[in-house]
Coordinates of C-alpha atoms and ligand atoms in Angstrom, one line a residue:
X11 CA -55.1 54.5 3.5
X12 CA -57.7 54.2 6.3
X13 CA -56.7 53.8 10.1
X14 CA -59.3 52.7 12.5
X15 CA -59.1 53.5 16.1
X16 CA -60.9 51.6 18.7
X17 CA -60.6 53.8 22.1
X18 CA -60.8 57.5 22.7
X19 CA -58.3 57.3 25.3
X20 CA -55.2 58.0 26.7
X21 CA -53.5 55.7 23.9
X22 CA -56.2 56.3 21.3
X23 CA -56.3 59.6 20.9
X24 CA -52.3 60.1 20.7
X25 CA -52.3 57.5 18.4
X26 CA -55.0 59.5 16.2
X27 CA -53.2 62.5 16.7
X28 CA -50.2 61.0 15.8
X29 CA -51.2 59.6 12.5
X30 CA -52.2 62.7 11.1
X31 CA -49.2 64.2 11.7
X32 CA -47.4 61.4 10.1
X33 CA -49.9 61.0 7.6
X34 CA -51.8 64.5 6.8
X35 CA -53.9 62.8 3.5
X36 CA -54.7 59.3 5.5
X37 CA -58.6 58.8 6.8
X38 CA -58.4 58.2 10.6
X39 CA -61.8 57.2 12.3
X40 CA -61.6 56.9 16.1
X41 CA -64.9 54.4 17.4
X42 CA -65.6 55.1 21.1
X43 CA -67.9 53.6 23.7
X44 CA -69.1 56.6 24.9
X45 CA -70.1 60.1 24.2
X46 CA -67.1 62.0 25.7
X47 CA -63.8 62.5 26.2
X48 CA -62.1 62.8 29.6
X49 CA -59.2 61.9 31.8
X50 CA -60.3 58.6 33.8
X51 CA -57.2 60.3 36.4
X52 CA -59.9 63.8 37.1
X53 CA -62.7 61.4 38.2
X54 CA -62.3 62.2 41.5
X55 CA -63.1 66.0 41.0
X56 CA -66.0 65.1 38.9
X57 CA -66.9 62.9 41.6
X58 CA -66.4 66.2 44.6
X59 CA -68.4 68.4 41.9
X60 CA -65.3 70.5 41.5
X61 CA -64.9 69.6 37.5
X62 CA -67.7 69.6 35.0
X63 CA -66.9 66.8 32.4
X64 CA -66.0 69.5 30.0
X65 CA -63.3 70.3 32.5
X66 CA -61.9 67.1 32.5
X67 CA -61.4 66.8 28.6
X68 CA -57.4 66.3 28.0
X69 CA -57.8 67.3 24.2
X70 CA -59.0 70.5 22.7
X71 CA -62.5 70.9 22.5
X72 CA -62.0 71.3 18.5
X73 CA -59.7 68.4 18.5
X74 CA -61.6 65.6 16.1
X75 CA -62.2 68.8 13.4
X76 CA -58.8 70.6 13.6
X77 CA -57.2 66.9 13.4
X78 CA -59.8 65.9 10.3
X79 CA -60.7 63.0 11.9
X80 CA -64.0 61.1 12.4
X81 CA -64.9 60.7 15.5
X82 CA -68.1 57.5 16.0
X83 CA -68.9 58.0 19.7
X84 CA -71.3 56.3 21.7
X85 CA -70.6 53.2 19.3
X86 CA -69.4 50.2 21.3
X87 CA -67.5 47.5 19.1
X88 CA -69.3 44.2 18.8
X89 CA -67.1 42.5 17.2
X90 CA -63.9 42.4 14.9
X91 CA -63.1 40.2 11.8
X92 CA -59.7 40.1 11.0
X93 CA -60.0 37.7 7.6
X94 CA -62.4 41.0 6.7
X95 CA -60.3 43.6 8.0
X96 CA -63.5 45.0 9.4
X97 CA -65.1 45.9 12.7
X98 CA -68.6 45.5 13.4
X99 CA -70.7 48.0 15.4
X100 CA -73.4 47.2 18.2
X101 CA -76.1 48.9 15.6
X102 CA -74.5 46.4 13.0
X103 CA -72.9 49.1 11.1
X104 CA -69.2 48.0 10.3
X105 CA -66.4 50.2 9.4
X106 CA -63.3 48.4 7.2
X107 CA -59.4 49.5 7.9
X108 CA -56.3 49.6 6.7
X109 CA -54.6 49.3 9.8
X110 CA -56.3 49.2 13.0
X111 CA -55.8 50.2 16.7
X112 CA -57.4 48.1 19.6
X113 CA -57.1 50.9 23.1
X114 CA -60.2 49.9 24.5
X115 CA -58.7 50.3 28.2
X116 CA -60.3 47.8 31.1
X117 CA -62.4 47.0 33.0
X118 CA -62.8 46.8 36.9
X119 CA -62.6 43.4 38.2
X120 CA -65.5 42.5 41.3
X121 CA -63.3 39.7 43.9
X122 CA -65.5 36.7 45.2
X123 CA -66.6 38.5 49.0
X124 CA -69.5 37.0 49.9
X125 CA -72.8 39.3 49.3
X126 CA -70.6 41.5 47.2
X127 CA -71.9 40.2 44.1
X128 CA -75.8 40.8 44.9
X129 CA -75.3 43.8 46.9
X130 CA -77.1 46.7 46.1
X131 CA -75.4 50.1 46.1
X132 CA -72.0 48.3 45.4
X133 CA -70.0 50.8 42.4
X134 CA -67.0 50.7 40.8
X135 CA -64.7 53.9 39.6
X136 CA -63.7 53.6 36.0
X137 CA -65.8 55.0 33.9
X138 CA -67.9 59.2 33.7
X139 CA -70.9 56.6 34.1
X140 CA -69.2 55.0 37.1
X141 CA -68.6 58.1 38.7
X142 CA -72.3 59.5 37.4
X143 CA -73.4 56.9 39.1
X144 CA -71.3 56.8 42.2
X145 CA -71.9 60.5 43.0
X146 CA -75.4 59.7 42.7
X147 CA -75.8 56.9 44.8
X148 CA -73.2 58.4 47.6
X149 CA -75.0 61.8 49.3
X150 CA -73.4 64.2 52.5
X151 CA -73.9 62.5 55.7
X152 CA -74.1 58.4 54.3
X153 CA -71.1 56.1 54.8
X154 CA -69.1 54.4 52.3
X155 CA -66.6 51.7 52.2
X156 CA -64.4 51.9 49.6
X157 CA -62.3 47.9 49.2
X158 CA -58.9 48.9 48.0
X159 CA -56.2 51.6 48.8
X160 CA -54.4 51.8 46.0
X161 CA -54.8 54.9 43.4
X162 CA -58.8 54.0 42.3
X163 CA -59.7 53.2 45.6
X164 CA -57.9 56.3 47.0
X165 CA -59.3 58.8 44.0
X166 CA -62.8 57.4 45.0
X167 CA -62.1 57.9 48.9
X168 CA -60.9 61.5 48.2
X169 CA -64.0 62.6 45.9
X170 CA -66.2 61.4 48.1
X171 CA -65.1 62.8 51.6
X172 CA -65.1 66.4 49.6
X173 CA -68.8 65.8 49.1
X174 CA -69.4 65.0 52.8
X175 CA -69.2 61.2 52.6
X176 CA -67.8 59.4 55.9
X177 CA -65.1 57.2 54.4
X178 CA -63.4 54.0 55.4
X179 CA -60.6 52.6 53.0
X180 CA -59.6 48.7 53.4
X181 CA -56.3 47.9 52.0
X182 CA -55.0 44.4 52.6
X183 CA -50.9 45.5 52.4
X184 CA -49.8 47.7 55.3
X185 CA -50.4 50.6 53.7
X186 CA -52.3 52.9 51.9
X187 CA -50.6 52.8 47.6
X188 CA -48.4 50.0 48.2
X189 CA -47.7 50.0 44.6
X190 CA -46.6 53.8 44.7
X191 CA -45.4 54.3 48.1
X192 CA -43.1 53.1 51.1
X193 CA -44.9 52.8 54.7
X194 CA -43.5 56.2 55.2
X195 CA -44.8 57.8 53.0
X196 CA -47.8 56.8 52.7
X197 CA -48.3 57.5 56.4
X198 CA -48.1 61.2 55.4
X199 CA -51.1 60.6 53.8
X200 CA -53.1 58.3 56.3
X201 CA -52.3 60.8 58.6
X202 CA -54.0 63.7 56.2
X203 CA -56.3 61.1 55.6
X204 CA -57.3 61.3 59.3
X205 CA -58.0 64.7 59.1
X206 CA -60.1 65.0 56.2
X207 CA -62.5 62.5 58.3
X208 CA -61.0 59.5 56.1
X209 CA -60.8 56.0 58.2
X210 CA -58.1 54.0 57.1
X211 CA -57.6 50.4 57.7
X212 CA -54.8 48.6 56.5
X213 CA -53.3 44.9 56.7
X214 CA -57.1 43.7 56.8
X215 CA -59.4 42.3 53.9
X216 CA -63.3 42.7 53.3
X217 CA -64.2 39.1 54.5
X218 CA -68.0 39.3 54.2
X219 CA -70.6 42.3 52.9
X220 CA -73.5 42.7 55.7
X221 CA -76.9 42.8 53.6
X222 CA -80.5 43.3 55.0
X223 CA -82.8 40.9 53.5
X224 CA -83.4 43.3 50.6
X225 CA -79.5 43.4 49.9
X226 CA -79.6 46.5 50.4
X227 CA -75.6 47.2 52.5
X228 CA -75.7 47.4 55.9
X229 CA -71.5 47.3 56.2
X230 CA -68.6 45.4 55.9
X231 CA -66.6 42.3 58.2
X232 CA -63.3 42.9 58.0
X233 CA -61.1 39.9 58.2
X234 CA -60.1 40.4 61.8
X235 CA -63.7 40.3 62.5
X236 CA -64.4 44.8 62.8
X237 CA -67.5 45.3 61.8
X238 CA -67.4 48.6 59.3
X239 CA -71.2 50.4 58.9
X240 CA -72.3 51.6 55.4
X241 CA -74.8 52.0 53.1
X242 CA -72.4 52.2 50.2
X243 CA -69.5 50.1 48.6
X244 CA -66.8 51.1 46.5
X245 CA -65.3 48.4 44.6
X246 CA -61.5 49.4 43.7
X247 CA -59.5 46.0 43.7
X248 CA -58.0 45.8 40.4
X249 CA -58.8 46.0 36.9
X250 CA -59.0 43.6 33.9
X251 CA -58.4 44.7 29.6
X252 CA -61.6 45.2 28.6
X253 CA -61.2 42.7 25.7
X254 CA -63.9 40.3 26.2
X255 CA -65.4 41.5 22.5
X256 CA -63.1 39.8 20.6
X257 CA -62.9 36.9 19.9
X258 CA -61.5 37.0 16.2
X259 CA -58.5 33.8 16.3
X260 CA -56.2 35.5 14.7
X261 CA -55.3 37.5 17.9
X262 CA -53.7 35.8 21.2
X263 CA -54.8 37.1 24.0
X264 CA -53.1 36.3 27.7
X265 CA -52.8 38.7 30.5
X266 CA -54.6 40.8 27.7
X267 CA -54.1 41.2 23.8
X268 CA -50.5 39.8 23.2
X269 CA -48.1 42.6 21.6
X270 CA -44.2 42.5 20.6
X271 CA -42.3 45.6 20.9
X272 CA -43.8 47.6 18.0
X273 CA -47.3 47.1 20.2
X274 CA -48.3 45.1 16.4
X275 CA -50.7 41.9 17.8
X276 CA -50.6 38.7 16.1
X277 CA -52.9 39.4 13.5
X278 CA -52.1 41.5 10.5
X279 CA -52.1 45.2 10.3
X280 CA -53.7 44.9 14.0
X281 CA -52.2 46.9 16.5
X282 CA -52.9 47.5 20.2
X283 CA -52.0 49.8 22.8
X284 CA -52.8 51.1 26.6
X285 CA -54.8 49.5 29.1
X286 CA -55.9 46.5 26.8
X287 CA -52.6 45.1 26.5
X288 CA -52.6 44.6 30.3
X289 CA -49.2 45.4 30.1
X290 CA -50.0 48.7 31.6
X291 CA -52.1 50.4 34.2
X292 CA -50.9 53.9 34.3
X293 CA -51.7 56.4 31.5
X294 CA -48.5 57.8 30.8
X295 CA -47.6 54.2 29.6
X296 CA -50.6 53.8 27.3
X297 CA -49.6 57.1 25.7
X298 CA -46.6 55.6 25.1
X299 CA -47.7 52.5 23.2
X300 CA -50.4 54.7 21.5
X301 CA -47.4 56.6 20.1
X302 CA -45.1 53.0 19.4
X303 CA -48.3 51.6 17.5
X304 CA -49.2 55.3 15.6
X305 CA -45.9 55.2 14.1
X306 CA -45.8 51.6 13.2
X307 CA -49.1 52.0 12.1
X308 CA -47.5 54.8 9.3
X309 CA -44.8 52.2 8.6
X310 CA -42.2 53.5 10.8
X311 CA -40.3 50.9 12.3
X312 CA -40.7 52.5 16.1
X313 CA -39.9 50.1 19.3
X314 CA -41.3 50.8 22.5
X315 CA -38.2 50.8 24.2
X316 CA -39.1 52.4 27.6
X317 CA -40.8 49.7 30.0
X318 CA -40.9 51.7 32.5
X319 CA -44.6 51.6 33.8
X320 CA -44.2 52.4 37.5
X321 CA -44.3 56.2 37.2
X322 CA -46.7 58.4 39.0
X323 CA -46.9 61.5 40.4
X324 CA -50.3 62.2 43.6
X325 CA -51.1 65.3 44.6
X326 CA -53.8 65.2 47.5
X327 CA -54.7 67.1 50.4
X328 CA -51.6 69.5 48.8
X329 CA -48.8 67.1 49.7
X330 CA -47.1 66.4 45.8
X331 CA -45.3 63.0 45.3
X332 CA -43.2 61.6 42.7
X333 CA -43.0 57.8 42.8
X334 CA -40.7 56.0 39.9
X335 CA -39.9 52.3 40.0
X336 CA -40.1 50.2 43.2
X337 CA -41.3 51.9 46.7
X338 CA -39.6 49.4 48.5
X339 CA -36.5 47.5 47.8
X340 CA -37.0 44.0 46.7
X341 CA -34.2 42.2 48.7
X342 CA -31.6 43.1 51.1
X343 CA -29.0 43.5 48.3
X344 CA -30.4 47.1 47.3
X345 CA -29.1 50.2 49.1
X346 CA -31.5 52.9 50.3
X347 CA -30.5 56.7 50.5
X348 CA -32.6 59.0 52.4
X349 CA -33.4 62.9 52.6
X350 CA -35.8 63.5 55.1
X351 CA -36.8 66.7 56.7
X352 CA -40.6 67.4 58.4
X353 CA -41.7 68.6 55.2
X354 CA -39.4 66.7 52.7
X355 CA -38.9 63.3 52.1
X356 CA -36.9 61.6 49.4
X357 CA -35.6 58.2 48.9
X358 CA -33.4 56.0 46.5
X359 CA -33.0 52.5 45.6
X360 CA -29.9 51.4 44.1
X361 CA -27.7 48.9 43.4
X362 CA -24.4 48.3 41.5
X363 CA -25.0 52.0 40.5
X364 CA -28.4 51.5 38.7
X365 CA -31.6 53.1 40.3
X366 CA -34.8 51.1 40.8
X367 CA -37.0 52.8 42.5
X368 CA -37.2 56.6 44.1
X369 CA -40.1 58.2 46.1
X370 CA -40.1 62.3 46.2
X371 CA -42.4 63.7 48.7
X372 CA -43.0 67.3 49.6
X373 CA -40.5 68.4 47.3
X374 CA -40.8 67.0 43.7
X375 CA -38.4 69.5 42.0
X376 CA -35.7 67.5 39.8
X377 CA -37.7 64.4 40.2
X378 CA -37.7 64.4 36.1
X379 CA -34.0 64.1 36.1
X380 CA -35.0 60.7 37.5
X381 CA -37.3 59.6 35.7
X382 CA -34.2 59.6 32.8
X383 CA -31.8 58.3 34.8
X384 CA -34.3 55.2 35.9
X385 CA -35.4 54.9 32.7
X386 CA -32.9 54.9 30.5
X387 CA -31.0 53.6 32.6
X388 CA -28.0 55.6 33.5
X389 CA -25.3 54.6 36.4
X390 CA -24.9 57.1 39.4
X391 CA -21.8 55.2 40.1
X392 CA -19.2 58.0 38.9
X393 CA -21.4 60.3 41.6
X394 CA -19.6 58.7 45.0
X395 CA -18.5 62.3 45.3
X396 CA -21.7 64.0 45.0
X397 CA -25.0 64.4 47.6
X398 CA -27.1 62.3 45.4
X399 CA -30.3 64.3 46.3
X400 CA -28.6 67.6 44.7
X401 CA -27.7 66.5 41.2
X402 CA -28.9 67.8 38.1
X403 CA -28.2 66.5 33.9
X404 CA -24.9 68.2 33.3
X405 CA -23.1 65.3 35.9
X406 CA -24.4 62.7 33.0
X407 CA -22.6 64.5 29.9
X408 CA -20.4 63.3 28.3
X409 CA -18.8 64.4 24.9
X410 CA -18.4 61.8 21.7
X411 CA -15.3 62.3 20.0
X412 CA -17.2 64.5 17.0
X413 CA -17.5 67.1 19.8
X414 CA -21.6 66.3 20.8
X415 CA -23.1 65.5 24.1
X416 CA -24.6 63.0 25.1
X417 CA -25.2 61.5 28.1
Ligands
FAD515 C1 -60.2 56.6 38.8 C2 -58.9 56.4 38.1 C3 -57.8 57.0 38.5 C4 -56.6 56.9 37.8 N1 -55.5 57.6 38.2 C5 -54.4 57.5 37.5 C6 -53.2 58.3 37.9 O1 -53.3 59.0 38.8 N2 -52.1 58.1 37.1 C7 -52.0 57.2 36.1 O2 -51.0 57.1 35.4 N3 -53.1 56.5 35.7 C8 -54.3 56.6 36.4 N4 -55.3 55.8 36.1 C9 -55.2 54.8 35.0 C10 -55.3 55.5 33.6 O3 -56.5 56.3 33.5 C11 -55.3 54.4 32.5 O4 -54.1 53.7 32.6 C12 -55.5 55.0 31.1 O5 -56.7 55.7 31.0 C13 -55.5 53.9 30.1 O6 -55.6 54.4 28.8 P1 -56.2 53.6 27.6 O7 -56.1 54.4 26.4 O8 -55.6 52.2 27.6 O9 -57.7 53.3 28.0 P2 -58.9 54.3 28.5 O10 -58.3 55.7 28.7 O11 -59.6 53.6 29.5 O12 -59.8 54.4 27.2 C14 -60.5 53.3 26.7 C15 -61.4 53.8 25.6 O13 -62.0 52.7 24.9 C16 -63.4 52.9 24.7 N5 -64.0 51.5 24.6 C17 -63.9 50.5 25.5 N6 -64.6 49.4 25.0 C18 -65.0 49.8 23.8 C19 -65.8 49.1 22.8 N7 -66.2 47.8 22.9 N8 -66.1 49.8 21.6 C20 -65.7 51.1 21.5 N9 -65.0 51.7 22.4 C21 -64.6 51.1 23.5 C22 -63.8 53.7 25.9 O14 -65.0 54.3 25.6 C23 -62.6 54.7 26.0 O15 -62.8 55.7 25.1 C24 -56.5 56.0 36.7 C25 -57.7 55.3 36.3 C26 -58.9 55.4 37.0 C27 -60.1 54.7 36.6

């Protein structure tokens, strides 16, 4: 049996490792755009020059041999032929599968600002090339404009101010992470922000890029009408699959390539996982579907059961956050608990004894009990009795009558 991989990413490469150790005699080939392997979430340190690309790796450097699988890197996918069950190679090589896995991540998307399209020294953060390139283009003592504030645009911000780079970050919601954070915590970090030299401006959009009649950047108009000066953009306003390849019928694409819950597409023996699904945007998620499809894959019948794709932890300027579910609640008909001390702040979101959302900042011990009880989900109902910031597993046990816990 032959299993193809397309994606040396988070969800390929715990797919592939996955298969073999489901499968120890099956042929696994994993096909990768590029050369190396590396966490997209480290760019920013590449970025600072504080991690080489080595450094960044999040498998073993032996990994492809001590897994006995083939590894065809810096071979972007043309093109895929379902009827064939093969997929063809930019050189025009093709390689044939059994089953096949589609975790070719995404892409960044460039909104219509006028001038941002022809602009010269506009970059995006996705990709080592991206940040090659960025680092590059960005020296000590220029000024950069980085459009977004969520965690791309934030990364990029950070990496850059290490190197010397005078930063502004534009966010259109009132705050900096709106899709991690409440206004206050993110405030912790605007404030850190300011003084790491990091201008933040939020509530406003990019309206209009200032060129020179070269297009080279002279700065930004904000859409109150502040003028922002830089040489250099940074593009960080959402991403989109990177599925534009394929275009075999026999897979349905929408938001991205359509999956049910064993991550299987609509085509046979095609699978696909991570970024490309646009289901997710967070890697601990795409590992998650690389394992679902891995074991489908191996003819386990596995269902991605766990949804649960807001789930991140920050750690800048040395202030650690946990952030699970919603940052803010979505109506008045959630309750709120807070824990807030100069250093510590923690918050809840609850109602009719399920958790939505909870932010830990400054103190992210116990977080992971959490991260179970949002996700499974469990009720904090029977806990009226208890501070809810001080609990731990053993108040979820509970015994079945064959004398086992469970929770
Ligand atoms: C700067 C940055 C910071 C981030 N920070 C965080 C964070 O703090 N926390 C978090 O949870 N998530 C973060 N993310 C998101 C996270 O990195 C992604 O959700 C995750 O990497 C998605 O995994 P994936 O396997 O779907 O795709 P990727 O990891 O993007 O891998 C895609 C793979 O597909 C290959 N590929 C693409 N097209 C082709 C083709 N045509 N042919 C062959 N190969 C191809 C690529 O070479 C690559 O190997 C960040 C992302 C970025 C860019």
């Amino acid at each position: 049996m032959k299993h193809v991989i397309i994606g040396a990413g988070a969800a390929g490469l715990n797919a592939a490792r996955k298969i073999r150790s489901l499968r120890p005699a099956d042929e696994i080939s994993v096909i990768s755009a590029e050369d190396s392997i590396y966490s997209r979430c480290l760019l920013h340190h590449f970025i600072s020059g504080e991690r080489t690309v080595e450094a960044m790796n999040f498998v073993a450097p032996d990994f492809f041999s001590q897994q006995r699988i083939q590894w065809l890197k810096d071979a972007p996918v043309q093109s895929l032929d379902t009827a064939r069950k093969q997929v063809r190679l930019q050189t025009g090589d093709t390689v044939n599968y059994d089953t096949l896995l589609i975790a070719t991540g995404s892409l960044a998307t460039i909104p219509p600002i006028p001038n941002l399209r022809t602009a010269n020294q506009v970059f995006v953060l996705r990709s080592l090339a991206d940040a090659k390139a960025l680092a590059h283009g960005a020296r000590a003592g220029m000024a950069a404009v980085v459009i977004g504030g969520g965690l791309v645009g934030f990364d990029a911000a950070v990496g850059l101010a290490a190197k010397g780079v005078r930063v502004s970050v534009v966010e259109m919601a009132d705050r900096i992470l709106p899709l991690q954070l409440d206004k206050k915590s993110a405030a912790k970090y605007e404030a850190l922000c300011g003084e790491q030299g990091i201008d933040i401006y939020t509530g406003q959009s990019v309206r209009e890029v200032l060129l020179n009649q070269t297009n080279d950047v002279l700065g930004v108009k904000l859409s109150g009408n502040r003028i922002i000066e830089a040489s250099v953009l940074v593009v960080a306003a959402g991403v989109r699959p990177h599925i534009e390849w394929l275009k075999d019928p026999a897979i349905k694409l929408g938001k991205g390539i359509i999956i049910d819950e064993h991550c299987r597409t609509t085509a046979d023996s095609v699978f696909a996982a991570g970024d490309a699904t646009g289901k997710t945007g967070i890697w601990p998620q795409a590992v998650k579907q690389g394992l679902t499809a891995a074991a489908n894959m191996c003819g386990q019948e596995k269902t991605l059961t766990d949804n649960f794709s807001l789930k991140n932890s920050l750690n800048f300027f040395g202030l650690k956050t946990v952030s699970l579910g919603v940052p803010e609640t979505p109506d008045d008909t959630y309750d709120v608990e807070i824990y807030e001390t100069p250093a510590v702040y923690k918050k809840l979101i609850h109602k009719g004894g399920i958790v939505y959302g909870a932010i830990f900042q400054g103190d992210i011990d116990y977080s992971g009990i959490w991260t179970g009880i949002i996700g499974h989900p469990l009720s904090i109902s029977a806990l009226n009795a208890k501070d809810i910031f001080d609990i731990d597993y053993s108040d979820f046990y509970k015994m079945t009558p064959d004398g086992q816990y469970c929770y």
